[in-house]
JSON list of C-alpha atoms in Angstrom, two decimals:
[
{"chain": "A", "resi": 58, "resn": "MET", "atom": "CA", "xyz": [0.00, 0.00, 0.00]},
{"chain": "A", "resi": 59, "resn": "GLY", "atom": "CA", "xyz": [2.78, 2.39, 0.98]},
{"chain": "A", "resi": 60, "resn": "SER", "atom": "CA", "xyz": [4.59, 1.65, -2.26]},
{"chain": "A", "resi": 61, "resn": "GLU", "atom": "CA", "xyz": [1.48, 2.45, -4.31]},
{"chain": "A", "resi": 62, "resn": "VAL", "atom": "CA", "xyz": [1.00, 5.77, -2.50]},
{"chain": "A", "resi": 63, "resn": "SER", "atom": "CA", "xyz": [4.67, 6.61, -2.99]},
{"chain": "A", "resi": 64, "resn": "THR", "atom": "CA", "xyz": [4.52, 5.77, -6.69]},
{"chain": "A", "resi": 65, "resn": "GLY", "atom": "CA", "xyz": [1.43, 7.91, -7.11]},
{"chain": "A", "resi": 66, "resn": "ALA", "atom": "CA", "xyz": [3.13, 10.85, -5.44]},
{"chain": "A", "resi": 67, "resn": "VAL", "atom": "CA", "xyz": [6.18, 10.49, -7.67]},
{"chain": "A", "resi": 68, "resn": "ARG", "atom": "CA", "xyz": [3.97, 10.40, -10.78]},
{"chain": "A", "resi": 69, "resn": "LYS", "atom": "CA", "xyz": [2.07, 13.47, -9.62]},
{"chain": "A", "resi": 70, "resn": "THR", "atom": "CA", "xyz": [5.32, 15.37, -8.96]},
{"chain": "A", "resi": 71, "resn": "ARG", "atom": "CA", "xyz": [6.76, 14.26, -12.27]},
{"chain": "A", "resi": 72, "resn": "GLY", "atom": "CA", "xyz": [3.60, 15.31, -14.08]},
{"chain": "A", "resi": 73, "resn": "ARG", "atom": "CA", "xyz": [3.65, 18.75, -12.49]},
{"chain": "A", "resi": 74, "resn": "THR", "atom": "CA", "xyz": [7.34, 19.17, -13.32]},
{"chain": "A", "resi": 75, "resn": "GLU", "atom": "CA", "xyz": [6.74, 18.18, -16.94]},
{"chain": "A", "resi": 76, "resn": "ARG", "atom": "CA", "xyz": [3.81, 20.60, -17.23]},
{"chain": "A", "resi": 77, "resn": "ARG", "atom": "CA", "xyz": [5.88, 23.42, -15.79]},
{"chain": "A", "resi": 78, "resn": "GLN", "atom": "CA", "xyz": [8.66, 22.70, -18.27]},
{"chain": "A", "resi": 79, "resn": "ALA", "atom": "CA", "xyz": [6.15, 22.65, -21.13]},
{"chain": "A", "resi": 80, "resn": "ILE", "atom": "CA", "xyz": [4.84, 26.03, -19.97]},
{"chain": "A", "resi": 81, "resn": "LEU", "atom": "CA", "xyz": [8.34, 27.53, -19.78]},
{"chain": "A", "resi": 82, "resn": "ASP", "atom": "CA", "xyz": [9.19, 26.18, -23.24]},
{"chain": "A", "resi": 83, "resn": "GLY", "atom": "CA", "xyz": [5.94, 27.49, -24.66]},
{"chain": "A", "resi": 84, "resn": "ALA", "atom": "CA", "xyz": [6.41, 30.87, -22.99]},
{"chain": "A", "resi": 85, "resn": "PHE", "atom": "CA", "xyz": [9.91, 31.23, -24.38]},
{"chain": "A", "resi": 86, "resn": "THR", "atom": "CA", "xyz": [8.67, 30.40, -27.88]},
{"chain": "A", "resi": 87, "resn": "VAL", "atom": "CA", "xyz": [5.92, 33.01, -27.66]},
{"chain": "A", "resi": 88, "resn": "PHE", "atom": "CA", "xyz": [8.15, 35.70, -26.17]},
{"chain": "A", "resi": 89, "resn": "ALA", "atom": "CA", "xyz": [10.76, 35.06, -28.87]},
{"chain": "A", "resi": 90, "resn": "ARG", "atom": "CA", "xyz": [8.06, 35.35, -31.52]},
{"chain": "A", "resi": 91, "resn": "ARG", "atom": "CA", "xyz": [6.07, 38.28, -30.12]},
{"chain": "A", "resi": 92, "resn": "GLY", "atom": "CA", "xyz": [8.35, 40.10, -27.71]},
{"chain": "A", "resi": 93, "resn": "TYR", "atom": "CA", "xyz": [7.36, 40.77, -24.11]},
{"chain": "A", "resi": 94, "resn": "ALA", "atom": "CA", "xyz": [4.76, 43.48, -24.69]},
{"chain": "A", "resi": 95, "resn": "GLN", "atom": "CA", "xyz": [2.81, 41.66, -27.41]},
{"chain": "A", "resi": 96, "resn": "ALA", "atom": "CA", "xyz": [2.83, 38.21, -25.82]},
{"chain": "A", "resi": 97, "resn": "CYS", "atom": "CA", "xyz": [-0.27, 37.08, -23.96]},
{"chain": "A", "resi": 98, "resn": "VAL", "atom": "CA", "xyz": [-0.87, 34.29, -21.47]},
{"chain": "A", "resi": 99, "resn": "GLN", "atom": "CA", "xyz": [-3.63, 32.77, -23.60]},
{"chain": "A", "resi": 100, "resn": "GLU", "atom": "CA", "xyz": [-1.21, 32.28, -26.49]},
{"chain": "A", "resi": 101, "resn": "ILE", "atom": "CA", "xyz": [1.40, 30.86, -24.12]},
{"chain": "A", "resi": 102, "resn": "ALA", "atom": "CA", "xyz": [-1.15, 28.36, -22.79]},
{"chain": "A", "resi": 103, "resn": "LYS", "atom": "CA", "xyz": [-2.02, 27.29, -26.34]},
{"chain": "A", "resi": 104, "resn": "GLU", "atom": "CA", "xyz": [1.64, 26.94, -27.30]},
{"chain": "A", "resi": 105, "resn": "SER", "atom": "CA", "xyz": [2.27, 24.89, -24.14]},
{"chain": "A", "resi": 106, "resn": "GLY", "atom": "CA", "xyz": [-0.68, 22.58, -24.71]},
{"chain": "A", "resi": 107, "resn": "VAL", "atom": "CA", "xyz": [-2.34, 23.44, -21.39]},
{"chain": "A", "resi": 108, "resn": "ALA", "atom": "CA", "xyz": [-5.32, 25.44, -20.20]},
{"chain": "A", "resi": 109, "resn": "LYS", "atom": "CA", "xyz": [-4.82, 29.07, -19.19]},
{"chain": "A", "resi": 110, "resn": "PRO", "atom": "CA", "xyz": [-5.64, 28.36, -15.50]},
{"chain": "A", "resi": 111, "resn": "THR", "atom": "CA", "xyz": [-2.89, 25.71, -15.53]},
{"chain": "A", "resi": 112, "resn": "VAL", "atom": "CA", "xyz": [-0.37, 28.38, -16.51]},
{"chain": "A", "resi": 113, "resn": "TYR", "atom": "CA", "xyz": [-1.43, 30.51, -13.55]},
{"chain": "A", "resi": 114, "resn": "SER", "atom": "CA", "xyz": [-1.23, 27.52, -11.23]},
{"chain": "A", "resi": 115, "resn": "HIS", "atom": "CA", "xyz": [2.51, 27.33, -11.96]},
{"chain": "A", "resi": 116, "resn": "LEU", "atom": "CA", "xyz": [3.46, 30.98, -12.44]},
{"chain": "A", "resi": 117, "resn": "ASP", "atom": "CA", "xyz": [1.56, 33.98, -11.16]},
{"chain": "A", "resi": 118, "resn": "ASP", "atom": "CA", "xyz": [1.70, 36.42, -14.07]},
{"chain": "A", "resi": 119, "resn": "LYS", "atom": "CA", "xyz": [3.30, 37.32, -17.39]},
{"chain": "A", "resi": 120, "resn": "GLU", "atom": "CA", "xyz": [6.31, 38.91, -15.70]},
{"chain": "A", "resi": 121, "resn": "SER", "atom": "CA", "xyz": [7.02, 35.69, -13.80]},
{"chain": "A", "resi": 122, "resn": "LEU", "atom": "CA", "xyz": [6.63, 33.71, -17.01]},
{"chain": "A", "resi": 123, "resn": "TYR", "atom": "CA", "xyz": [9.09, 35.99, -18.77]},
{"chain": "A", "resi": 124, "resn": "ARG", "atom": "CA", "xyz": [11.69, 35.84, -16.03]},
{"chain": "A", "resi": 125, "resn": "GLU", "atom": "CA", "xyz": [11.47, 32.07, -15.61]},
{"chain": "A", "resi": 126, "resn": "ALA", "atom": "CA", "xyz": [11.32, 31.27, -19.33]},
{"chain": "A", "resi": 127, "resn": "VAL", "atom": "CA", "xyz": [14.27, 33.46, -20.29]},
{"chain": "A", "resi": 128, "resn": "GLY", "atom": "CA", "xyz": [16.24, 32.27, -17.28]},
{"chain": "A", "resi": 129, "resn": "ALA", "atom": "CA", "xyz": [15.62, 28.62, -18.13]},
{"chain": "A", "resi": 130, "resn": "ALA", "atom": "CA", "xyz": [16.70, 29.20, -21.74]},
{"chain": "A", "resi": 131, "resn": "ALA", "atom": "CA", "xyz": [19.86, 30.94, -20.52]},
{"chain": "A", "resi": 132, "resn": "ASP", "atom": "CA", "xyz": [20.64, 27.94, -18.32]},
{"chain": "A", "resi": 133, "resn": "ARG", "atom": "CA", "xyz": [20.25, 25.59, -21.28]},
{"chain": "A", "resi": 134, "resn": "ILE", "atom": "CA", "xyz": [22.56, 27.70, -23.42]},
{"chain": "A", "resi": 135, "resn": "GLY", "atom": "CA", "xyz": [25.10, 28.00, -20.60]},
{"chain": "A", "resi": 136, "resn": "THR", "atom": "CA", "xyz": [25.11, 24.24, -20.11]},
{"chain": "A", "resi": 137, "resn": "GLN", "atom": "CA", "xyz": [25.62, 23.65, -23.83]},
{"chain": "A", "resi": 138, "resn": "ASP", "atom": "CA", "xyz": [28.55, 26.07, -23.88]},
{"chain": "A", "resi": 139, "resn": "LEU", "atom": "CA", "xyz": [30.19, 24.34, -20.91]},
{"chain": "A", "resi": 140, "resn": "ALA", "atom": "CA", "xyz": [29.87, 20.99, -22.68]},
{"chain": "A", "resi": 141, "resn": "VAL", "atom": "CA", "xyz": [31.69, 22.45, -25.68]},
{"chain": "A", "resi": 142, "resn": "VAL", "atom": "CA", "xyz": [34.51, 23.80, -23.51]},
{"chain": "A", "resi": 143, "resn": "GLU", "atom": "CA", "xyz": [34.96, 20.36, -21.93]},
{"chain": "A", "resi": 144, "resn": "GLU", "atom": "CA", "xyz": [36.57, 19.28, -25.21]},
{"chain": "A", "resi": 145, "resn": "LEU", "atom": "CA", "xyz": [39.68, 21.05, -23.95]},
{"chain": "A", "resi": 146, "resn": "ARG", "atom": "CA", "xyz": [40.04, 18.62, -21.04]},
{"chain": "A", "resi": 147, "resn": "GLU", "atom": "CA", "xyz": [41.95, 16.08, -23.12]},
{"chain": "A", "resi": 148, "resn": "ALA", "atom": "CA", "xyz": [44.07, 18.77, -24.77]},
{"chain": "A", "resi": 149, "resn": "ALA", "atom": "CA", "xyz": [45.98, 19.30, -21.52]},
{"chain": "A", "resi": 150, "resn": "ARG", "atom": "CA", "xyz": [47.49, 15.83, -21.96]},
{"chain": "A", "resi": 151, "resn": "ASP", "atom": "CA", "xyz": [47.97, 15.90, -25.72]},
{"chain": "A", "resi": 152, "resn": "GLY", "atom": "CA", "xyz": [50.33, 17.86, -27.92]},
{"chain": "A", "resi": 153, "resn": "ASP", "atom": "CA", "xyz": [49.38, 20.78, -30.17]},
{"chain": "A", "resi": 154, "resn": "PRO", "atom": "CA", "xyz": [46.27, 22.49, -28.76]},
{"chain": "A", "resi": 155, "resn": "ARG", "atom": "CA", "xyz": [45.25, 23.91, -32.15]},
{"chain": "A", "resi": 156, "resn": "ALA", "atom": "CA", "xyz": [42.83, 21.11, -33.06]},
{"chain": "A", "resi": 157, "resn": "PRO", "atom": "CA", "xyz": [40.88, 21.08, -29.77]},
{"chain": "A", "resi": 158, "resn": "LEU", "atom": "CA", "xyz": [40.83, 24.89, -29.63]},
{"chain": "A", "resi": 159, "resn": "THR", "atom": "CA", "xyz": [39.46, 24.96, -33.16]},
{"chain": "A", "resi": 160, "resn": "ALA", "atom": "CA", "xyz": [36.78, 22.39, -32.27]},
{"chain": "A", "resi": 161, "resn": "VAL", "atom": "CA", "xyz": [35.79, 24.49, -29.26]},
{"chain": "A", "resi": 162, "resn": "ALA", "atom": "CA", "xyz": [35.75, 27.71, -31.28]},
{"chain": "A", "resi": 163, "resn": "ARG", "atom": "CA", "xyz": [33.51, 26.17, -33.93]},
{"chain": "A", "resi": 164, "resn": "GLY", "atom": "CA", "xyz": [31.23, 24.63, -31.31]},
{"chain": "A", "resi": 165, "resn": "LEU", "atom": "CA", "xyz": [30.86, 27.91, -29.44]},
{"chain": "A", "resi": 166, "resn": "LEU", "atom": "CA", "xyz": [30.05, 29.82, -32.60]},
{"chain": "A", "resi": 167, "resn": "ARG", "atom": "CA", "xyz": [27.34, 27.29, -33.42]},
{"chain": "A", "resi": 168, "resn": "SER", "atom": "CA", "xyz": [25.94, 27.78, -29.93]},
{"chain": "A", "resi": 169, "resn": "PHE", "atom": "CA", "xyz": [26.14, 31.59, -30.11]},
{"chain": "A", "resi": 170, "resn": "GLY", "atom": "CA", "xyz": [24.34, 31.52, -33.44]},
{"chain": "A", "resi": 171, "resn": "SER", "atom": "CA", "xyz": [21.55, 29.18, -32.40]},
{"chain": "A", "resi": 172, "resn": "GLU", "atom": "CA", "xyz": [17.96, 30.37, -32.54]},
{"chain": "A", "resi": 173, "resn": "ASP", "atom": "CA", "xyz": [17.58, 30.14, -28.76]},
{"chain": "A", "resi": 174, "resn": "ALA", "atom": "CA", "xyz": [20.79, 32.08, -28.07]},
{"chain": "A", "resi": 175, "resn": "ARG", "atom": "CA", "xyz": [19.79, 34.85, -30.46]},
{"chain": "A", "resi": 176, "resn": "ALA", "atom": "CA", "xyz": [16.34, 35.03, -28.89]},
{"chain": "A", "resi": 177, "resn": "VAL", "atom": "CA", "xyz": [17.77, 35.28, -25.36]},
{"chain": "A", "resi": 178, "resn": "ARG", "atom": "CA", "xyz": [20.07, 38.13, -26.43]},
{"chain": "A", "resi": 179, "resn": "GLN", "atom": "CA", "xyz": [17.24, 39.97, -28.15]},
{"chain": "A", "resi": 180, "resn": "LEU", "atom": "CA", "xyz": [14.79, 39.55, -25.29]},
{"chain": "A", "resi": 181, "resn": "THR", "atom": "CA", "xyz": [17.19, 40.61, -22.55]},
{"chain": "A", "resi": 182, "resn": "SER", "atom": "CA", "xyz": [18.38, 43.58, -24.58]},
{"chain": "A", "resi": 183, "resn": "ALA", "atom": "CA", "xyz": [14.85, 44.72, -25.45]},
{"chain": "A", "resi": 184, "resn": "GLN", "atom": "CA", "xyz": [13.70, 44.55, -21.81]},
{"chain": "A", "resi": 185, "resn": "ALA", "atom": "CA", "xyz": [16.95, 45.56, -20.10]},
{"chain": "A", "resi": 186, "resn": "VAL", "atom": "CA", "xyz": [15.45, 48.77, -18.70]},
{"chain": "A", "resi": 187, "resn": "GLN", "atom": "CA", "xyz": [12.34, 47.02, -17.34]},
{"chain": "A", "resi": 188, "resn": "PHE", "atom": "CA", "xyz": [14.20, 43.93, -16.08]},
{"chain": "A", "resi": 189, "resn": "PRO", "atom": "CA", "xyz": [17.82, 44.97, -15.39]},
{"chain": "A", "resi": 190, "resn": "ASP", "atom": "CA", "xyz": [18.25, 42.21, -12.82]},
{"chain": "A", "resi": 191, "resn": "LEU", "atom": "CA", "xyz": [17.27, 39.59, -15.39]},
{"chain": "A", "resi": 192, "resn": "ALA", "atom": "CA", "xyz": [19.83, 40.94, -17.87]},
{"chain": "A", "resi": 193, "resn": "THR", "atom": "CA", "xyz": [22.46, 40.62, -15.14]},
{"chain": "A", "resi": 194, "resn": "SER", "atom": "CA", "xyz": [21.32, 37.11, -14.28]},
{"chain": "A", "resi": 195, "resn": "VAL", "atom": "CA", "xyz": [21.42, 35.99, -17.92]},
{"chain": "A", "resi": 196, "resn": "ARG", "atom": "CA", "xyz": [24.94, 37.40, -18.28]},
{"chain": "A", "resi": 197, "resn": "GLU", "atom": "CA", "xyz": [26.04, 35.45, -15.21]},
{"chain": "A", "resi": 198, "resn": "ARG", "atom": "CA", "xyz": [24.43, 32.22, -16.46]},
{"chain": "A", "resi": 199, "resn": "THR", "atom": "CA", "xyz": [25.92, 32.48, -19.94]},
{"chain": "A", "resi": 200, "resn": "ALA", "atom": "CA", "xyz": [28.88, 34.80, -20.67]},
{"chain": "A", "resi": 201, "resn": "LEU", "atom": "CA", "xyz": [30.47, 34.88, -17.21]},
{"chain": "A", "resi": 202, "resn": "ARG", "atom": "CA", "xyz": [29.91, 31.19, -16.59]},
{"chain": "A", "resi": 203, "resn": "LEU", "atom": "CA", "xyz": [31.49, 30.40, -19.95]},
{"chain": "A", "resi": 204, "resn": "ARG", "atom": "CA", "xyz": [34.46, 32.69, -19.34]},
{"chain": "A", "resi": 205, "resn": "SER", "atom": "CA", "xyz": [35.15, 31.05, -16.00]},
{"chain": "A", "resi": 206, "resn": "ALA", "atom": "CA", "xyz": [35.03, 27.52, -17.44]},
{"chain": "A", "resi": 207, "resn": "LEU", "atom": "CA", "xyz": [37.18, 28.47, -20.41]},
{"chain": "A", "resi": 208, "resn": "ALA", "atom": "CA", "xyz": [39.70, 30.22, -18.14]},
{"chain": "A", "resi": 209, "resn": "ASP", "atom": "CA", "xyz": [40.02, 27.03, -16.09]},
{"chain": "A", "resi": 210, "resn": "ARG", "atom": "CA", "xyz": [40.77, 24.98, -19.20]},
{"chain": "A", "resi": 211, "resn": "LEU", "atom": "CA", "xyz": [43.25, 27.51, -20.56]},
{"chain": "A", "resi": 212, "resn": "ALA", "atom": "CA", "xyz": [45.00, 27.63, -17.18]},
{"chain": "A", "resi": 213, "resn": "ARG", "atom": "CA", "xyz": [45.48, 23.86, -17.36]},
{"chain": "A", "resi": 214, "resn": "LEU", "atom": "CA", "xyz": [46.91, 24.16, -20.88]},
{"chain": "A", "resi": 215, "resn": "ALA", "atom": "CA", "xyz": [49.37, 26.76, -19.60]},
{"chain": "A", "resi": 216, "resn": "LEU", "atom": "CA", "xyz": [50.36, 24.58, -16.64]},
{"chain": "A", "resi": 217, "resn": "THR", "atom": "CA", "xyz": [51.15, 21.67, -18.93]},
{"chain": "A", "resi": 218, "resn": "GLY", "atom": "CA", "xyz": [53.17, 23.86, -21.29]},
{"chain": "A", "resi": 219, "resn": "ARG", "atom": "CA", "xyz": [50.66, 23.84, -24.16]},
{"chain": "A", "resi": 220, "resn": "LEU", "atom": "CA", "xyz": [50.23, 27.62, -23.82]},
{"chain": "A", "resi": 221, "resn": "ARG", "atom": "CA", "xyz": [52.44, 30.38, -22.49]},
{"chain": "A", "resi": 222, "resn": "PRO", "atom": "CA", "xyz": [52.03, 31.38, -18.82]},
{"chain": "A", "resi": 223, "resn": "CYS", "atom": "CA", "xyz": [49.15, 33.85, -18.77]},
{"chain": "A", "resi": 224, "resn": "ASP", "atom": "CA", "xyz": [46.26, 35.37, -16.89]},
{"chain": "A", "resi": 225, "resn": "PRO", "atom": "CA", "xyz": [43.68, 32.70, -17.78]},
{"chain": "A", "resi": 226, "resn": "GLU", "atom": "CA", "xyz": [40.63, 34.95, -17.39]},
{"chain": "A", "resi": 227, "resn": "LEU", "atom": "CA", "xyz": [42.16, 37.56, -19.68]},
{"chain": "A", "resi": 228, "resn": "ALA", "atom": "CA", "xyz": [43.12, 34.85, -22.16]},
{"chain": "A", "resi": 229, "resn": "ALA", "atom": "CA", "xyz": [39.54, 33.54, -22.08]},
{"chain": "A", "resi": 230, "resn": "GLU", "atom": "CA", "xyz": [38.21, 37.04, -22.75]},
{"chain": "A", "resi": 231, "resn": "HIS", "atom": "CA", "xyz": [40.58, 37.42, -25.69]},
{"chain": "A", "resi": 232, "resn": "PHE", "atom": "CA", "xyz": [39.58, 34.05, -27.12]},
{"chain": "A", "resi": 233, "resn": "LEU", "atom": "CA", "xyz": [35.87, 34.82, -26.86]},
{"chain": "A", "resi": 234, "resn": "SER", "atom": "CA", "xyz": [36.31, 38.33, -28.27]},
{"chain": "A", "resi": 235, "resn": "LEU", "atom": "CA", "xyz": [38.15, 36.91, -31.29]},
{"chain": "A", "resi": 236, "resn": "LEU", "atom": "CA", "xyz": [35.10, 34.69, -31.91]},
{"chain": "A", "resi": 237, "resn": "THR", "atom": "CA", "xyz": [32.32, 37.23, -31.44]},
{"chain": "A", "resi": 238, "resn": "GLY", "atom": "CA", "xyz": [34.02, 40.43, -32.61]},
{"chain": "A", "resi": 239, "resn": "PRO", "atom": "CA", "xyz": [34.12, 39.69, -36.36]},
{"chain": "A", "resi": 240, "resn": "LEU", "atom": "CA", "xyz": [30.41, 38.79, -36.39]},
{"chain": "A", "resi": 241, "resn": "ALA", "atom": "CA", "xyz": [29.52, 42.31, -35.24]},
{"chain": "A", "resi": 242, "resn": "TYR", "atom": "CA", "xyz": [31.01, 43.63, -38.47]},
{"chain": "A", "resi": 243, "resn": "ARG", "atom": "CA", "xyz": [30.36, 40.67, -40.76]},
{"chain": "A", "resi": 244, "resn": "PRO", "atom": "CA", "xyz": [27.24, 38.87, -39.51]},
{"chain": "A", "resi": 245, "resn": "ASP", "atom": "CA", "xyz": [27.16, 36.70, -42.64]},
{"chain": "A", "resi": 246, "resn": "ALA", "atom": "CA", "xyz": [30.76, 35.54, -42.25]},
{"chain": "A", "resi": 247, "resn": "ASP", "atom": "CA", "xyz": [31.33, 31.80, -42.37]},
{"chain": "A", "resi": 248, "resn": "PRO", "atom": "CA", "xyz": [31.53, 30.63, -38.71]},
{"chain": "A", "resi": 249, "resn": "ASP", "atom": "CA", "xyz": [34.20, 28.02, -39.40]},
{"chain": "A", "resi": 250, "resn": "THR", "atom": "CA", "xyz": [36.40, 30.61, -41.10]},
{"chain": "A", "resi": 251, "resn": "VAL", "atom": "CA", "xyz": [35.93, 32.97, -38.16]},
{"chain": "A", "resi": 252, "resn": "ALA", "atom": "CA", "xyz": [36.78, 30.15, -35.73]},
{"chain": "A", "resi": 253, "resn": "ASP", "atom": "CA", "xyz": [39.92, 29.14, -37.61]},
{"chain": "A", "resi": 254, "resn": "SER", "atom": "CA", "xyz": [41.13, 32.73, -37.80]},
{"chain": "A", "resi": 255, "resn": "ALA", "atom": "CA", "xyz": [40.39, 33.31, -34.11]},
{"chain": "A", "resi": 256, "resn": "VAL", "atom": "CA", "xyz": [42.43, 30.27, -33.08]},
{"chain": "A", "resi": 257, "resn": "ASP", "atom": "CA", "xyz": [45.30, 31.32, -35.33]},
{"chain": "A", "resi": 258, "resn": "VAL", "atom": "CA", "xyz": [45.46, 34.79, -33.78]},
{"chain": "A", "resi": 259, "resn": "PHE", "atom": "CA", "xyz": [45.02, 33.41, -30.26]},
{"chain": "A", "resi": 260, "resn": "LEU", "atom": "CA", "xyz": [47.90, 30.96, -30.66]},
{"chain": "A", "resi": 261, "resn": "ARG", "atom": "CA", "xyz": [50.14, 33.66, -32.03]},
{"chain": "A", "resi": 262, "resn": "ALA", "atom": "CA", "xyz": [49.60, 35.51, -28.76]},
{"chain": "A", "resi": 263, "resn": "TYR", "atom": "CA", "xyz": [49.43, 32.60, -26.32]},
{"chain": "A", "resi": 264, "resn": "GLY", "atom": "CA", "xyz": [50.94, 29.59, -28.05]},
{"chain": "A", "resi": 265, "resn": "GLN", "atom": "CA", "xyz": [54.39, 28.22, -27.26]}
]
């Protein structure tokens, strides 16, 4: 009997968690499509496949939906970026770091250029005055989190002699700037070409 009750509780919790995730996914889709001002809870409910009262049973209002949906998307993007950077783990034990750095550069550019990443940047920028704390939170979950992880990997490469001794956080900033900077001037540039060029310049500055 106890096992049946426990199983039922788990299913109920799981069901609520899955509905909440569906609502956050639906909300992010609608906000990305409409922007904050034009989005409505009824459309979010339809996109999420739930009734409007169900949306309100999970999140109180449109502002809460916006904050939670954008924050959850930022977490997903940040996690994807960290997974890309993990490719440098093996490079600390191997020889020339060019190949793993190039793989990371290409992977990060794919992530930066994804539909979700672009939407998060647009939404946080458009509502930065209304939600300055959210813009700060998104920056911490994505850019700063990525810089910290990349700095850790670059520090390990320097310790094993694959890179010159350096300030790893500054090196991480330089690496990321070499990736994102060209796209501000040439948004249609080939990402792989940008990545290859960025690694070449980075290794001229930091390589042994």
